[in-house]
mmCIF file with all atom_site columns, C-alpha atoms in Angstrom:
data_model
loop_
_atom_site.group_PDB
_atom_site.id
_atom_site.type_symbol
_atom_site.label_atom_id
_atom_site.label_alt_id
_atom_site.label_comp_id
_atom_site.label_asym_id
_atom_site.label_entity_id
_atom_site.label_seq_id
_atom_site.pdbx_PDB_ins_code
_atom_site.Cartn_x
_atom_site.Cartn_y
_atom_site.Cartn_z
_atom_site.occupancy
_atom_site.B_iso_or_equiv
_atom_site.pdbx_formal_charge
_atom_site.auth_seq_id
_atom_site.auth_comp_id
_atom_site.auth_asym_id
_atom_site.auth_atom_id
_atom_site.pdbx_PDB_model_num
ATOM 1   C CA . MET A 1 1   ? -2.109  -20.436 5.774   1.00 0.00 ? 161 MET A CA 1
ATOM 2   C CA . LYS A 1 2   ? 1.572   -21.343 4.662   1.00 0.00 ? 162 LYS A CA 1
ATOM 3   C CA . LEU A 1 3   ? 1.199   -21.980 0.947   1.00 0.00 ? 163 LEU A CA 1
ATOM 4   C CA . ARG A 1 4   ? -0.622  -19.270 0.131   1.00 0.00 ? 164 ARG A CA 1
ATOM 5   C CA . LEU A 1 5   ? 1.370   -16.642 2.488   1.00 0.00 ? 165 LEU A CA 1
ATOM 6   C CA . LEU A 1 6   ? 4.172   -18.923 0.638   1.00 0.00 ? 166 LEU A CA 1
ATOM 7   C CA . ALA A 1 7   ? 2.695   -18.441 -2.748  1.00 0.00 ? 167 ALA A CA 1
ATOM 8   C CA . LEU A 1 8   ? 1.345   -15.298 -2.632  1.00 0.00 ? 168 LEU A CA 1
ATOM 9   C CA . ALA A 1 9   ? 5.673   -14.255 -1.032  1.00 0.00 ? 169 ALA A CA 1
ATOM 10  C CA . ILE A 1 10  ? 6.973   -15.982 -4.635  1.00 0.00 ? 170 ILE A CA 1
ATOM 11  C CA . ALA A 1 11  ? 4.887   -13.141 -6.842  1.00 0.00 ? 171 ALA A CA 1
ATOM 12  C CA . LEU A 1 12  ? 5.925   -10.256 -5.233  1.00 0.00 ? 172 LEU A CA 1
ATOM 13  C CA . LEU A 1 13  ? 9.679   -11.522 -5.534  1.00 0.00 ? 173 LEU A CA 1
ATOM 14  C CA . ALA A 1 14  ? 8.970   -11.943 -9.756  1.00 0.00 ? 174 ALA A CA 1
ATOM 15  C CA . VAL A 1 15  ? 6.353   -8.496  -9.814  1.00 0.00 ? 175 VAL A CA 1
ATOM 16  C CA . MET A 1 16  ? 8.944   -6.849  -8.013  1.00 0.00 ? 176 MET A CA 1
ATOM 17  C CA . THR A 1 17  ? 12.430  -8.795  -9.525  1.00 0.00 ? 177 THR A CA 1
ATOM 18  C CA . GLN A 1 18  ? 10.633  -8.336  -13.594 1.00 0.00 ? 178 GLN A CA 1
ATOM 19  C CA . GLY A 1 19  ? 12.272  -5.969  -15.726 1.00 0.00 ? 179 GLY A CA 1
ATOM 20  C CA . THR A 1 20  ? 13.780  -3.303  -13.181 1.00 0.00 ? 180 THR A CA 1
ATOM 21  C CA . ALA A 1 21  ? 13.147  -1.258  -16.971 1.00 0.00 ? 181 ALA A CA 1
ATOM 22  C CA . ILE A 1 22  ? 9.472   -1.861  -17.429 1.00 0.00 ? 182 ILE A CA 1
ATOM 23  C CA . ALA A 1 23  ? 8.992   -1.072  -13.957 1.00 0.00 ? 183 ALA A CA 1
ATOM 24  C CA . GLN A 1 24  ? 11.209  2.314   -14.078 1.00 0.00 ? 184 GLN A CA 1
ATOM 25  C CA . SER A 1 25  ? 9.452   3.517   -18.138 1.00 0.00 ? 185 SER A CA 1
ATOM 26  C CA . ARG A 1 26  ? 5.993   2.520   -15.986 1.00 0.00 ? 186 ARG A CA 1
ATOM 27  C CA . ALA A 1 27  ? 6.439   4.813   -13.148 1.00 0.00 ? 187 ALA A CA 1
ATOM 28  C CA . SER A 1 28  ? 7.633   7.269   -15.208 1.00 0.00 ? 188 SER A CA 1
ATOM 29  C CA . GLN A 1 29  ? 4.909   8.645   -17.252 1.00 0.00 ? 189 GLN A CA 1
ATOM 30  C CA . PRO A 1 30  ? 1.840   10.605  -16.424 1.00 0.00 ? 190 PRO A CA 1
ATOM 31  C CA . GLN A 1 31  ? -0.945  8.092   -16.283 1.00 0.00 ? 191 GLN A CA 1
ATOM 32  C CA . SER A 1 32  ? -2.803  9.160   -19.695 1.00 0.00 ? 192 SER A CA 1
ATOM 33  C CA . THR A 1 33  ? -6.494  10.354  -18.332 1.00 0.00 ? 193 THR A CA 1
ATOM 34  C CA . THR A 1 34  ? -7.460  12.924  -15.730 1.00 0.00 ? 194 THR A CA 1
ATOM 35  C CA . ILE A 1 35  ? -9.323  11.325  -13.683 1.00 0.00 ? 195 ILE A CA 1
ATOM 36  C CA . ASP A 1 36  ? -12.493 13.713  -12.045 1.00 0.00 ? 196 ASP A CA 1
ATOM 37  C CA . THR A 1 37  ? -12.743 14.387  -8.641  1.00 0.00 ? 197 THR A CA 1
ATOM 38  C CA . GLN A 1 38  ? -15.515 11.830  -8.013  1.00 0.00 ? 198 GLN A CA 1
ATOM 39  C CA . THR A 1 39  ? -13.818 8.588   -9.882  1.00 0.00 ? 199 THR A CA 1
ATOM 40  C CA . VAL A 1 40  ? -10.644 9.355   -7.229  1.00 0.00 ? 200 VAL A CA 1
ATOM 41  C CA . LYS A 1 41  ? -12.976 9.028   -4.150  1.00 0.00 ? 201 LYS A CA 1
ATOM 42  C CA . GLN A 1 42  ? -14.919 5.439   -5.244  1.00 0.00 ? 202 GLN A CA 1
ATOM 43  C CA . ASN A 1 43  ? -11.478 4.492   -6.777  1.00 0.00 ? 203 ASN A CA 1
ATOM 44  C CA . MET A 1 44  ? -9.782  5.406   -3.566  1.00 0.00 ? 204 MET A CA 1
ATOM 45  C CA . GLN A 1 45  ? -12.577 3.998   -1.370  1.00 0.00 ? 205 GLN A CA 1
ATOM 46  C CA . GLU A 1 46  ? -12.767 0.795   -3.447  1.00 0.00 ? 206 GLU A CA 1
ATOM 47  C CA . VAL A 1 47  ? -8.776  -0.493  -2.374  1.00 0.00 ? 207 VAL A CA 1
ATOM 48  C CA . GLN A 1 48  ? -9.393  0.845   1.150   1.00 0.00 ? 208 GLN A CA 1
ATOM 49  C CA . ASN A 1 49  ? -12.814 -1.448  1.726   1.00 0.00 ? 209 ASN A CA 1
ATOM 50  C CA . TYR A 1 50  ? -10.500 -4.132  0.037   1.00 0.00 ? 210 TYR A CA 1
ATOM 51  C CA . LEU A 1 51  ? -7.642  -3.934  2.386   1.00 0.00 ? 211 LEU A CA 1
ATOM 52  C CA . LYS A 1 52  ? -9.943  -3.888  5.027   1.00 0.00 ? 212 LYS A CA 1
ATOM 53  C CA . GLU A 1 53  ? -11.764 -7.321  3.825   1.00 0.00 ? 213 GLU A CA 1
ATOM 54  C CA . CYS A 1 54  ? -8.335  -8.625  3.223   1.00 0.00 ? 214 CYS A CA 1
ATOM 55  C CA . GLY A 1 55  ? -6.751  -7.983  6.706   1.00 0.00 ? 215 GLY A CA 1
ATOM 56  C CA . ALA A 1 56  ? -2.484  -8.970  6.137   1.00 0.00 ? 216 ALA A CA 1
ATOM 57  C CA . PHE A 1 57  ? -1.213  -7.314  3.411   1.00 0.00 ? 217 PHE A CA 1
ATOM 58  C CA . TYR A 1 58  ? 1.664   -7.446  1.588   1.00 0.00 ? 218 TYR A CA 1
ATOM 59  C CA . ILE A 1 59  ? 3.957   -4.791  0.918   1.00 0.00 ? 219 ILE A CA 1
ATOM 60  C CA . ALA A 1 60  ? 7.079   -5.372  -1.329  1.00 0.00 ? 220 ALA A CA 1
ATOM 61  C CA . THR A 1 61  ? 9.838   -2.402  -0.778  1.00 0.00 ? 221 THR A CA 1
ATOM 62  C CA . VAL A 1 62  ? 13.231  -2.578  -3.044  1.00 0.00 ? 222 VAL A CA 1
ATOM 63  C CA . ASP A 1 63  ? 16.616  -2.321  -0.285  1.00 0.00 ? 223 ASP A CA 1
ATOM 64  C CA . GLY A 1 64  ? 19.342  -2.149  -3.657  1.00 0.00 ? 224 GLY A CA 1
ATOM 65  C CA . ASP A 1 65  ? 18.627  -4.423  -5.557  1.00 0.00 ? 225 ASP A CA 1
ATOM 66  C CA . GLN A 1 66  ? 16.574  -7.228  -3.152  1.00 0.00 ? 226 GLN A CA 1
ATOM 67  C CA . PRO A 1 67  ? 13.004  -6.873  -2.938  1.00 0.00 ? 227 PRO A CA 1
ATOM 68  C CA . ARG A 1 68  ? 11.946  -6.839  0.736   1.00 0.00 ? 228 ARG A CA 1
ATOM 69  C CA . VAL A 1 69  ? 8.403   -8.874  0.975   1.00 0.00 ? 229 VAL A CA 1
ATOM 70  C CA . ARG A 1 70  ? 6.879   -8.026  4.851   1.00 0.00 ? 230 ARG A CA 1
ATOM 71  C CA . PRO A 1 71  ? 2.982   -7.900  6.191   1.00 0.00 ? 231 PRO A CA 1
ATOM 72  C CA . PHE A 1 72  ? 0.577   -4.632  6.758   1.00 0.00 ? 232 PHE A CA 1
ATOM 73  C CA . GLY A 1 73  ? -2.365  -4.514  8.006   1.00 0.00 ? 233 GLY A CA 1
ATOM 74  C CA . VAL A 1 74  ? -3.760  -0.698  8.519   1.00 0.00 ? 234 VAL A CA 1
ATOM 75  C CA . SER A 1 75  ? -4.240  1.339   6.034   1.00 0.00 ? 235 SER A CA 1
ATOM 76  C CA . GLU A 1 76  ? -7.087  4.204   6.215   1.00 0.00 ? 236 GLU A CA 1
ATOM 77  C CA . ILE A 1 77  ? -8.142  7.773   3.635   1.00 0.00 ? 237 ILE A CA 1
ATOM 78  C CA . ILE A 1 78  ? -7.925  11.197  5.203   1.00 0.00 ? 238 ILE A CA 1
ATOM 79  C CA . ASN A 1 79  ? -7.787  14.369  4.410   1.00 0.00 ? 239 ASN A CA 1
ATOM 80  C CA . GLY A 1 80  ? -8.758  12.548  0.504   1.00 0.00 ? 240 GLY A CA 1
ATOM 81  C CA . ARG A 1 81  ? -5.452  10.628  0.275   1.00 0.00 ? 241 ARG A CA 1
ATOM 82  C CA . LEU A 1 82  ? -4.839  6.835   1.420   1.00 0.00 ? 242 LEU A CA 1
ATOM 83  C CA . TYR A 1 83  ? -2.322  6.376   4.511   1.00 0.00 ? 243 TYR A CA 1
ATOM 84  C CA . ILE A 1 84  ? 0.006   3.109   5.622   1.00 0.00 ? 244 ILE A CA 1
ATOM 85  C CA . MET A 1 85  ? 1.662   3.177   8.826   1.00 0.00 ? 245 MET A CA 1
ATOM 86  C CA . THR A 1 86  ? 4.990   2.186   10.081  1.00 0.00 ? 246 THR A CA 1
ATOM 87  C CA . GLY A 1 87  ? 8.253   3.268   12.331  1.00 0.00 ? 247 GLY A CA 1
ATOM 88  C CA . LYS A 1 88  ? 10.907  5.065   11.310  1.00 0.00 ? 248 LYS A CA 1
ATOM 89  C CA . VAL A 1 89  ? 13.020  3.456   13.113  1.00 0.00 ? 249 VAL A CA 1
ATOM 90  C CA . LYS A 1 90  ? 12.531  -0.175  10.912  1.00 0.00 ? 250 LYS A CA 1
ATOM 91  C CA . ASP A 1 91  ? 14.373  -0.634  7.882   1.00 0.00 ? 251 ASP A CA 1
ATOM 92  C CA . VAL A 1 92  ? 11.016  -0.681  5.476   1.00 0.00 ? 252 VAL A CA 1
ATOM 93  C CA . PHE A 1 93  ? 9.908   3.105   6.434   1.00 0.00 ? 253 PHE A CA 1
ATOM 94  C CA . LYS A 1 94  ? 14.100  3.312   5.914   1.00 0.00 ? 254 LYS A CA 1
ATOM 95  C CA . GLN A 1 95  ? 13.870  1.515   1.716   1.00 0.00 ? 255 GLN A CA 1
ATOM 96  C CA . MET A 1 96  ? 10.564  3.519   1.330   1.00 0.00 ? 256 MET A CA 1
ATOM 97  C CA . ASP A 1 97  ? 12.552  6.688   2.063   1.00 0.00 ? 257 ASP A CA 1
ATOM 98  C CA . ALA A 1 98  ? 15.525  5.736   0.065   1.00 0.00 ? 258 ALA A CA 1
ATOM 99  C CA . ASN A 1 99  ? 12.922  4.870   -2.704  1.00 0.00 ? 259 ASN A CA 1
ATOM 100 C CA . GLY A 1 100 ? 8.800   5.703   -2.043  1.00 0.00 ? 260 GLY A CA 1
ATOM 101 C CA . LYS A 1 101 ? 8.400   3.041   -5.480  1.00 0.00 ? 261 LYS A CA 1
ATOM 102 C CA . PHE A 1 102 ? 6.322   -0.271  -3.690  1.00 0.00 ? 262 PHE A CA 1
ATOM 103 C CA . GLU A 1 103 ? 3.546   -2.315  -4.036  1.00 0.00 ? 263 GLU A CA 1
ATOM 104 C CA . ILE A 1 104 ? 1.143   -4.601  -2.112  1.00 0.00 ? 264 ILE A CA 1
ATOM 105 C CA . CYS A 1 105 ? -0.522  -7.753  -2.785  1.00 0.00 ? 265 CYS A CA 1
ATOM 106 C CA . ALA A 1 106 ? -3.045  -8.531  -0.796  1.00 0.00 ? 266 ALA A CA 1
ATOM 107 C CA . LEU A 1 107 ? -5.664  -11.744 -1.120  1.00 0.00 ? 267 LEU A CA 1
ATOM 108 C CA . LYS A 1 108 ? -9.207  -13.455 -0.102  1.00 0.00 ? 268 LYS A CA 1
ATOM 109 C CA . PRO A 1 109 ? -9.665  -14.722 2.548   1.00 0.00 ? 269 PRO A CA 1
ATOM 110 C CA . SER A 1 110 ? -10.390 -16.811 -0.212  1.00 0.00 ? 270 SER A CA 1
ATOM 111 C CA . GLY A 1 111 ? -7.187  -16.803 -1.289  1.00 0.00 ? 271 GLY A CA 1
ATOM 112 C CA . SER A 1 112 ? -9.002  -17.319 -5.762  1.00 0.00 ? 272 SER A CA 1
ATOM 113 C CA . GLU A 1 113 ? -8.838  -13.220 -5.823  1.00 0.00 ? 273 GLU A CA 1
ATOM 114 C CA . TRP A 1 114 ? -6.595  -10.406 -5.221  1.00 0.00 ? 274 TRP A CA 1
ATOM 115 C CA . MET A 1 115 ? -4.683  -6.446  -5.400  1.00 0.00 ? 275 MET A CA 1
ATOM 116 C CA . ARG A 1 116 ? -2.219  -5.891  -6.297  1.00 0.00 ? 276 ARG A CA 1
ATOM 117 C CA . LEU A 1 117 ? -2.073  -1.435  -6.037  1.00 0.00 ? 277 LEU A CA 1
ATOM 118 C CA . SER A 1 118 ? 1.094   0.305   -6.650  1.00 0.00 ? 278 SER A CA 1
ATOM 119 C CA . GLY A 1 119 ? 2.212   4.229   -6.693  1.00 0.00 ? 279 GLY A CA 1
ATOM 120 C CA . THR A 1 120 ? 4.186   5.748   -4.694  1.00 0.00 ? 280 THR A CA 1
ATOM 121 C CA . LEU A 1 121 ? 4.499   5.753   -0.837  1.00 0.00 ? 281 LEU A CA 1
ATOM 122 C CA . VAL A 1 122 ? 5.287   10.089  0.374   1.00 0.00 ? 282 VAL A CA 1
ATOM 123 C CA . ASN A 1 123 ? 6.075   10.771  4.409   1.00 0.00 ? 283 ASN A CA 1
ATOM 124 C CA . ASP A 1 124 ? 3.376   13.251  5.879   1.00 0.00 ? 284 ASP A CA 1
ATOM 125 C CA . ASP A 1 125 ? 4.596   14.204  9.253   1.00 0.00 ? 285 ASP A CA 1
ATOM 126 C CA . ASP A 1 126 ? 1.144   15.677  9.877   1.00 0.00 ? 286 ASP A CA 1
ATOM 127 C CA . LEU A 1 127 ? 0.787   15.033  13.890  1.00 0.00 ? 287 LEU A CA 1
ATOM 128 C CA . ALA A 1 128 ? -2.899  15.314  12.925  1.00 0.00 ? 288 ALA A CA 1
ATOM 129 C CA . VAL A 1 129 ? -3.316  12.872  10.028  1.00 0.00 ? 289 VAL A CA 1
ATOM 130 C CA . LYS A 1 130 ? -0.920  10.956  12.987  1.00 0.00 ? 290 LYS A CA 1
ATOM 131 C CA . THR A 1 131 ? -3.603  11.530  15.454  1.00 0.00 ? 291 THR A CA 1
ATOM 132 C CA . GLU A 1 132 ? -6.285  10.340  13.692  1.00 0.00 ? 292 GLU A CA 1
ATOM 133 C CA . PHE A 1 133 ? -4.785  7.594   12.160  1.00 0.00 ? 293 PHE A CA 1
ATOM 134 C CA . LEU A 1 134 ? -4.288  6.422   15.823  1.00 0.00 ? 294 LEU A CA 1
ATOM 135 C CA . GLU A 1 135 ? -7.678  7.284   16.996  1.00 0.00 ? 295 GLU A CA 1
ATOM 136 C CA . ARG A 1 136 ? -9.450  4.829   13.918  1.00 0.00 ? 296 ARG A CA 1
ATOM 137 C CA . ASN A 1 137 ? -6.790  2.183   15.439  1.00 0.00 ? 297 ASN A CA 1
ATOM 138 C CA . PRO A 1 138 ? -6.106  2.337   19.623  1.00 0.00 ? 298 PRO A CA 1
ATOM 139 C CA . GLY A 1 139 ? -5.320  -0.855  19.365  1.00 0.00 ? 299 GLY A CA 1
ATOM 140 C CA . LEU A 1 140 ? -1.835  0.451   17.992  1.00 0.00 ? 300 LEU A CA 1
ATOM 141 C CA . LYS A 1 141 ? -1.249  3.505   20.764  1.00 0.00 ? 301 LYS A CA 1
ATOM 142 C CA . GLY A 1 142 ? 0.534   1.348   22.833  1.00 0.00 ? 302 GLY A CA 1
ATOM 143 C CA . MET A 1 143 ? 3.597   0.995   20.243  1.00 0.00 ? 303 MET A CA 1
ATOM 144 C CA . TYR A 1 144 ? 3.059   4.525   18.978  1.00 0.00 ? 304 TYR A CA 1
ATOM 145 C CA . LYS A 1 145 ? 1.733   8.358   20.247  1.00 0.00 ? 305 LYS A CA 1
ATOM 146 C CA . PRO A 1 146 ? 1.365   11.006  17.004  1.00 0.00 ? 306 PRO A CA 1
ATOM 147 C CA . ASP A 1 147 ? 4.435   13.190  18.303  1.00 0.00 ? 307 ASP A CA 1
ATOM 148 C CA . ASP A 1 148 ? 7.368   10.116  19.825  1.00 0.00 ? 308 ASP A CA 1
ATOM 149 C CA . GLY A 1 149 ? 9.783   11.102  16.439  1.00 0.00 ? 309 GLY A CA 1
ATOM 150 C CA . ASN A 1 150 ? 9.125   7.779   15.156  1.00 0.00 ? 310 ASN A CA 1
ATOM 151 C CA . MET A 1 151 ? 5.642   7.293   13.862  1.00 0.00 ? 311 MET A CA 1
ATOM 152 C CA . ALA A 1 152 ? 5.503   7.618   10.731  1.00 0.00 ? 312 ALA A CA 1
ATOM 153 C CA . VAL A 1 153 ? 2.245   7.640   8.137   1.00 0.00 ? 313 VAL A CA 1
ATOM 154 C CA . LEU A 1 154 ? 2.446   7.232   4.298   1.00 0.00 ? 314 LEU A CA 1
ATOM 155 C CA . TYR A 1 155 ? 0.054   8.581   2.157   1.00 0.00 ? 315 TYR A CA 1
ATOM 156 C CA . ILE A 1 156 ? 0.118   6.341   -1.727  1.00 0.00 ? 316 ILE A CA 1
ATOM 157 C CA . THR A 1 157 ? -0.072  9.032   -4.869  1.00 0.00 ? 317 THR A CA 1
ATOM 158 C CA . ASN A 1 158 ? 0.132   7.717   -8.066  1.00 0.00 ? 318 ASN A CA 1
ATOM 159 C CA . ALA A 1 159 ? -1.681  5.004   -7.429  1.00 0.00 ? 319 ALA A CA 1
ATOM 160 C CA . THR A 1 160 ? -2.883  1.832   -10.103 1.00 0.00 ? 320 THR A CA 1
ATOM 161 C CA . ALA A 1 161 ? -4.977  -1.185  -8.268  1.00 0.00 ? 321 ALA A CA 1
ATOM 162 C CA . ARG A 1 162 ? -5.358  -4.011  -10.452 1.00 0.00 ? 322 ARG A CA 1
ATOM 163 C CA . PHE A 1 163 ? -7.993  -6.046  -9.320  1.00 0.00 ? 323 PHE A CA 1
ATOM 164 C CA . CYS A 1 164 ? -7.994  -10.039 -10.080 1.00 0.00 ? 324 CYS A CA 1
ATOM 165 C CA . SER A 1 165 ? -9.162  -13.212 -9.375  1.00 0.00 ? 325 SER A CA 1
ATOM 166 C CA . PHE A 1 166 ? -8.659  -17.054 -11.412 1.00 0.00 ? 326 PHE A CA 1
ATOM 167 C CA . SER A 1 167 ? -12.863 -16.587 -12.542 1.00 0.00 ? 327 SER A CA 1
ATOM 168 C CA . ALA A 1 168 ? -12.558 -12.781 -14.178 1.00 0.00 ? 328 ALA A CA 1
ATOM 169 C CA . PRO A 1 169 ? -10.381 -10.625 -16.521 1.00 0.00 ? 329 PRO A CA 1
ATOM 170 C CA . GLU A 1 170 ? -7.669  -7.797  -14.863 1.00 0.00 ? 330 GLU A CA 1
ATOM 171 C CA . ARG A 1 171 ? -9.823  -4.226  -14.106 1.00 0.00 ? 331 ARG A CA 1
ATOM 172 C CA . VAL A 1 172 ? -7.617  -1.164  -13.707 1.00 0.00 ? 332 VAL A CA 1
ATOM 173 C CA . VAL A 1 173 ? -8.005  1.743   -11.450 1.00 0.00 ? 333 VAL A CA 1
ATOM 174 C CA . ASN A 1 174 ? -5.871  4.653   -10.896 1.00 0.00 ? 334 ASN A CA 1
ATOM 175 C CA . PHE A 1 175 ? -6.812  7.478   -8.709  1.00 0.00 ? 335 PHE A CA 1
#
């Protein structure tokens, strides 16, 4: 297990440090095709299902010129948006707030299938969304409250998910 986590962390660091100019160029380019609403919903749900199946997933952010990677474990689709959650006092939130670009890597328990999800995170201070997030994840209620000034829910925009495995070609979806 430790070797899997180490390999995942190394892979994420490699992705984060590969050509900043390439990442900036990719992020600044508009998506070439318009996706219909139904496809957006299906793609978002597929990504959500994948994250849930993996349990833990690892998010990479940027701290100045240094990539940072840490585990997360909750995501929810609320009001047609895919959210993750953290605390505003944490360094990870400060990094996301300063630069919303991120990449998530989620590895299935088999160790031979993974998904890389990139895009931009947007903070949402809507109390109703925070309340719904906690209702779906009651284990977090001991640490967070919707109006505590610390709970942060962030939704993903301009998302590209790359589904990869050792046995099949990469498949890409957007939402």
